[in-house]
Short mmCIF file of C-alpha atoms in Angstrom, two decimals:
data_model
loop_
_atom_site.label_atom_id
_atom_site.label_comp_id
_atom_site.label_asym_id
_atom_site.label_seq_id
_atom_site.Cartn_x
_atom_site.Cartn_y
_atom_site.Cartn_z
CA UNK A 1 118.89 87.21 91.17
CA UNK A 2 119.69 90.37 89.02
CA UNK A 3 123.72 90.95 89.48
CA UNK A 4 124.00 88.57 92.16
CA UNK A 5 121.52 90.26 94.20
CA UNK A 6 118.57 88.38 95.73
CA UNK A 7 115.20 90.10 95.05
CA UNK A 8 111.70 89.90 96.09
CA UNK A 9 109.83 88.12 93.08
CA UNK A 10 106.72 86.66 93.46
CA UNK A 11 102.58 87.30 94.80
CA UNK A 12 100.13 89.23 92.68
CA UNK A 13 101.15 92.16 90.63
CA UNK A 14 99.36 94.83 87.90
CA UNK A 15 102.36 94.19 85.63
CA UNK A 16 101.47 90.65 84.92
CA UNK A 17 103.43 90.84 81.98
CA UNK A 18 106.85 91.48 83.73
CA UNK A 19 106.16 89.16 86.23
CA UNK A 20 109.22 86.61 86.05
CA UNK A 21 110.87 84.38 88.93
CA UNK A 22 114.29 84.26 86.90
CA UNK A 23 114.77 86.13 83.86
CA UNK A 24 116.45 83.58 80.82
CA UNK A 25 119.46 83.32 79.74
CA UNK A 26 119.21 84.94 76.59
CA UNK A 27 117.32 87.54 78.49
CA UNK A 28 119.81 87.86 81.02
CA UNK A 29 122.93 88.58 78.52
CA UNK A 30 121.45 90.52 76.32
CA UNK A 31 120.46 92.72 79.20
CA UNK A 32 124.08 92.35 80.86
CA UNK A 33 125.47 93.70 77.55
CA UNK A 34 123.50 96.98 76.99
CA UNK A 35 121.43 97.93 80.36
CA UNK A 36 123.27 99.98 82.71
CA UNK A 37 120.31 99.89 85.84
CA UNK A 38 117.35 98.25 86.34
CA UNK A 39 114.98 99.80 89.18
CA UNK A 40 112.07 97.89 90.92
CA UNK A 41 109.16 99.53 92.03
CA UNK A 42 105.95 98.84 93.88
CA UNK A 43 102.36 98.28 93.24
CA UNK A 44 101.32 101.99 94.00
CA UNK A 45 103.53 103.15 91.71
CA UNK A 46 102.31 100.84 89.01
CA UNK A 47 99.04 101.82 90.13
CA UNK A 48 99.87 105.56 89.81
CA UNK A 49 101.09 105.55 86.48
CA UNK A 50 98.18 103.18 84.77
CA UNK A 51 95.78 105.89 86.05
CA UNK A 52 98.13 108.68 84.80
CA UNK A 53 98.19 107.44 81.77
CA UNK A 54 94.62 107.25 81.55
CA UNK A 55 93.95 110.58 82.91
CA UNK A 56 96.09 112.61 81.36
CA UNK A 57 97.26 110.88 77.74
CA UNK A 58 93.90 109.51 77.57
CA UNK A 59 96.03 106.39 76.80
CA UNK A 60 95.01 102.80 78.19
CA UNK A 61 98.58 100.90 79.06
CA UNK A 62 98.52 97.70 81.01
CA UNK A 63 100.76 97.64 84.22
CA UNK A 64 103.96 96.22 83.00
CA UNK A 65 103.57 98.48 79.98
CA UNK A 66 103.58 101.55 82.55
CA UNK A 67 106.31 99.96 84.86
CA UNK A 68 109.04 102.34 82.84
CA UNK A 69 106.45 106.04 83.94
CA UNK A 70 106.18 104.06 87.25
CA UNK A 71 110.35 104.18 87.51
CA UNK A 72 110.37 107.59 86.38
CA UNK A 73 107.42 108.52 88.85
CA UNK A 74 109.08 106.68 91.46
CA UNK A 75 112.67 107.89 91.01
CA UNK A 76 112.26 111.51 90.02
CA UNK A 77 115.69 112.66 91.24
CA UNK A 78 117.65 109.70 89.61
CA UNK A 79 115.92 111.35 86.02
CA UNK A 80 116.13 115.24 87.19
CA UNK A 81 117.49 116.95 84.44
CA UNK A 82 117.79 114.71 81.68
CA UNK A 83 115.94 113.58 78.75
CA UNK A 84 114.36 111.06 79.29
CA UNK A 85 111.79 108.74 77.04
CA UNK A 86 109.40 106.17 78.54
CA UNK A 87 108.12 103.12 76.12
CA UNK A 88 104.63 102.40 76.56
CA UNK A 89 103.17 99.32 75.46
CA UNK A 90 100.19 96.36 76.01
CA UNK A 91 96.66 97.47 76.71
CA UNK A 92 95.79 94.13 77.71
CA UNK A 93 94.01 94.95 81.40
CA UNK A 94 91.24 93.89 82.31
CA UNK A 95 88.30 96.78 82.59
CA UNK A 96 87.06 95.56 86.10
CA UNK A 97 90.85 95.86 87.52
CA UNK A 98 91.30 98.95 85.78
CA UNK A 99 88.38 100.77 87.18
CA UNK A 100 89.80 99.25 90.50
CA UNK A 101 93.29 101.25 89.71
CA UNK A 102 91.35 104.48 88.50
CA UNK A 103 89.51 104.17 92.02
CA UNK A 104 91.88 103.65 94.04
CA UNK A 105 93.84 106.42 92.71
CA UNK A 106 90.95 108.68 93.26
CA UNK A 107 91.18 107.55 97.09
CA UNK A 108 94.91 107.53 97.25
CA UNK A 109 95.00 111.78 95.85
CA UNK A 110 91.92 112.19 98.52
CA UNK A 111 89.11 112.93 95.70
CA UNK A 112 87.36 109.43 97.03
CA UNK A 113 86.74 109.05 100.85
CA UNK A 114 85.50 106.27 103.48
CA UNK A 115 84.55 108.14 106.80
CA UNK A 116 83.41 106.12 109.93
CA UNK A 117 81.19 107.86 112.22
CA UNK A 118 79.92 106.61 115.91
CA UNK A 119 76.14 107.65 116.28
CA UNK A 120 73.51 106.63 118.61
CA UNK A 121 70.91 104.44 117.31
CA UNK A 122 68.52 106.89 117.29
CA UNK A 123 65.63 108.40 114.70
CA UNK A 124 67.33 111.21 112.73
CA UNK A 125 70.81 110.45 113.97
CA UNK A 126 72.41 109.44 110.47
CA UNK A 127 69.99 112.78 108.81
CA UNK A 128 72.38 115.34 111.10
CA UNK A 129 75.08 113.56 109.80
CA UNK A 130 74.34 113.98 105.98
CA UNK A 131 73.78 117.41 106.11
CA UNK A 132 76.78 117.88 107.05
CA UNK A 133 78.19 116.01 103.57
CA UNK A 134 75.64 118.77 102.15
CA UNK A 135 76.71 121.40 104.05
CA UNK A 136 79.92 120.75 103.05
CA UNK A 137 79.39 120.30 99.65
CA UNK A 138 80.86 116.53 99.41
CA UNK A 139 78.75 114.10 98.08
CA UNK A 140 77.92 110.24 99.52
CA UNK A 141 78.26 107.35 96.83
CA UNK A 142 77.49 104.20 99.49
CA UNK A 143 76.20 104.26 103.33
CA UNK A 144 77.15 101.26 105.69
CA UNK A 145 74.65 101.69 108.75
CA UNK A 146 76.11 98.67 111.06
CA UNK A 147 74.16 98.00 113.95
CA UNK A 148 75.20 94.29 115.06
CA UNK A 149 78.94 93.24 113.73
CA UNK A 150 80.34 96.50 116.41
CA UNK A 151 82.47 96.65 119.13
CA UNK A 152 79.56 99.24 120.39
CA UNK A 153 77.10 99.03 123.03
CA UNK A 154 73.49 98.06 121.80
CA UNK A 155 72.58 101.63 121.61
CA UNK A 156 75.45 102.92 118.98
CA UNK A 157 76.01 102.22 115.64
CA UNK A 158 78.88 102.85 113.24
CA UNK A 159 78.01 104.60 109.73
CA UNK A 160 80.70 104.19 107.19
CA UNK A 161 80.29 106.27 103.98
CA UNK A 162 81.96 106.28 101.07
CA UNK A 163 81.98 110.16 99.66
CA UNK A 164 83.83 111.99 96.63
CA UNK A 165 85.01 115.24 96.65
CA UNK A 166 87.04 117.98 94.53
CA UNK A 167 90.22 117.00 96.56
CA UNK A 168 91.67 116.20 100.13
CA UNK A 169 91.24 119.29 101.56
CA UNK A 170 87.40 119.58 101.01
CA UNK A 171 87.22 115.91 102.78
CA UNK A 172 89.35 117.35 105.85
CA UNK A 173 87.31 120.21 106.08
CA UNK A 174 84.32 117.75 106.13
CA UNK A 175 85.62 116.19 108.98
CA UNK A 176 86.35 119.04 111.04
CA UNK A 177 83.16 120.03 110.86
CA UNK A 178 81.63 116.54 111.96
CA UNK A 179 84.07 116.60 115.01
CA UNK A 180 83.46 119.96 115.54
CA UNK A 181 79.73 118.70 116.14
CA UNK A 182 80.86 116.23 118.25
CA UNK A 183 80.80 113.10 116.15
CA UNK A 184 83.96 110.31 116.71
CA UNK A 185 84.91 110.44 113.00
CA UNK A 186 87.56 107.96 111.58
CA UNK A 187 89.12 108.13 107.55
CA UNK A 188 89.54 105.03 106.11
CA UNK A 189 93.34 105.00 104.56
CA UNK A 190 93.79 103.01 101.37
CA UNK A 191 96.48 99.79 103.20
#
């Protein structure tokens, strides 16, 4: 409890660090005496501002050391208009989970995209399909060509593909197209 309020505490988090059922006692007071708010937020956010951090400041934080751009990020209005400075600190993430945050951030601002496309199991089928991702100019990273674990009839076949593009708006465009043609196209959201 923070102020007598019961909060949700708990599960896997990026800011490991921060990560406390209960804070202490000493904790607790000396946080009573000079901290005005404190503001949770969630594992996007985190997330968000790890990849930020990287992107922009060129500056590798861990996720509880980014929790404080996360709040800001988060809570834009509660800082509009005032100066405001964000400590930084711990670099101590791991580089597979961090390429996992940079990733998912590339999915989550639409430059990384997961389309799944119905096709008939048929010689040439999947080549129509990627020349649309040239036509288009997006480019494939992975191809998923499921033929048995479907809901489909023996004759169909779901393709997922993973693609990157500039941004969100090239991948819609993508899409169009592809439906345009008369493929059943699904985008795979980020849960």
């Amino acid at each position: 409890t923070l102020k007598h309020l019961d909060l949700p505490c708990g599960g896997d988090t990026l800011a490991e660090g921060i990560a406390v059922k209960e804070p202490g006692q000493f904790t607790r007071k000396v946080l009573a005496r000079i901290v005005d708010d404190i503001v949770l937020v969630g594992e996007p956010a985190l997330e968000s501002a790890v990849a930020l951090l990287l992107q922009i400041e060129k500056t590798v934080v861990e996720g509880a050391g980014a929790a404080g751009l996360a709040a800001v990020m988060t809570h834009r209005k509660r800082f509009a208009g005032r100066k405001v400075g964000v400590v930084l600190c711990g670099g101590n993430i791991d580089t597979r989970l961090l390429a996992n945050v940079l990733l998912r951030d590339l999915a989550r601002s639409g430059r990384l995209g997961r389309l799944r496309i119905t096709l008939q199991d048929r010689p040439g089928a999947l080549f129509k399909v990627v020349e649309e991702f040239n036509r288009y100019q997006v480019n494939i990273l992975e191809v998923w060509h499921q033929r048995i674990f479907t809901s489909l009839p023996a004759k169909g076949l779901t393709a997922e593909i993973e693609c990157e593009a500039r941004d969100r708006e090239q991948i819609d465009l993508l899409v169009a197209g592809l439906r345009s043609k008369g493929y059943d196209v699904e985008q795979v959201e980020l849960g």
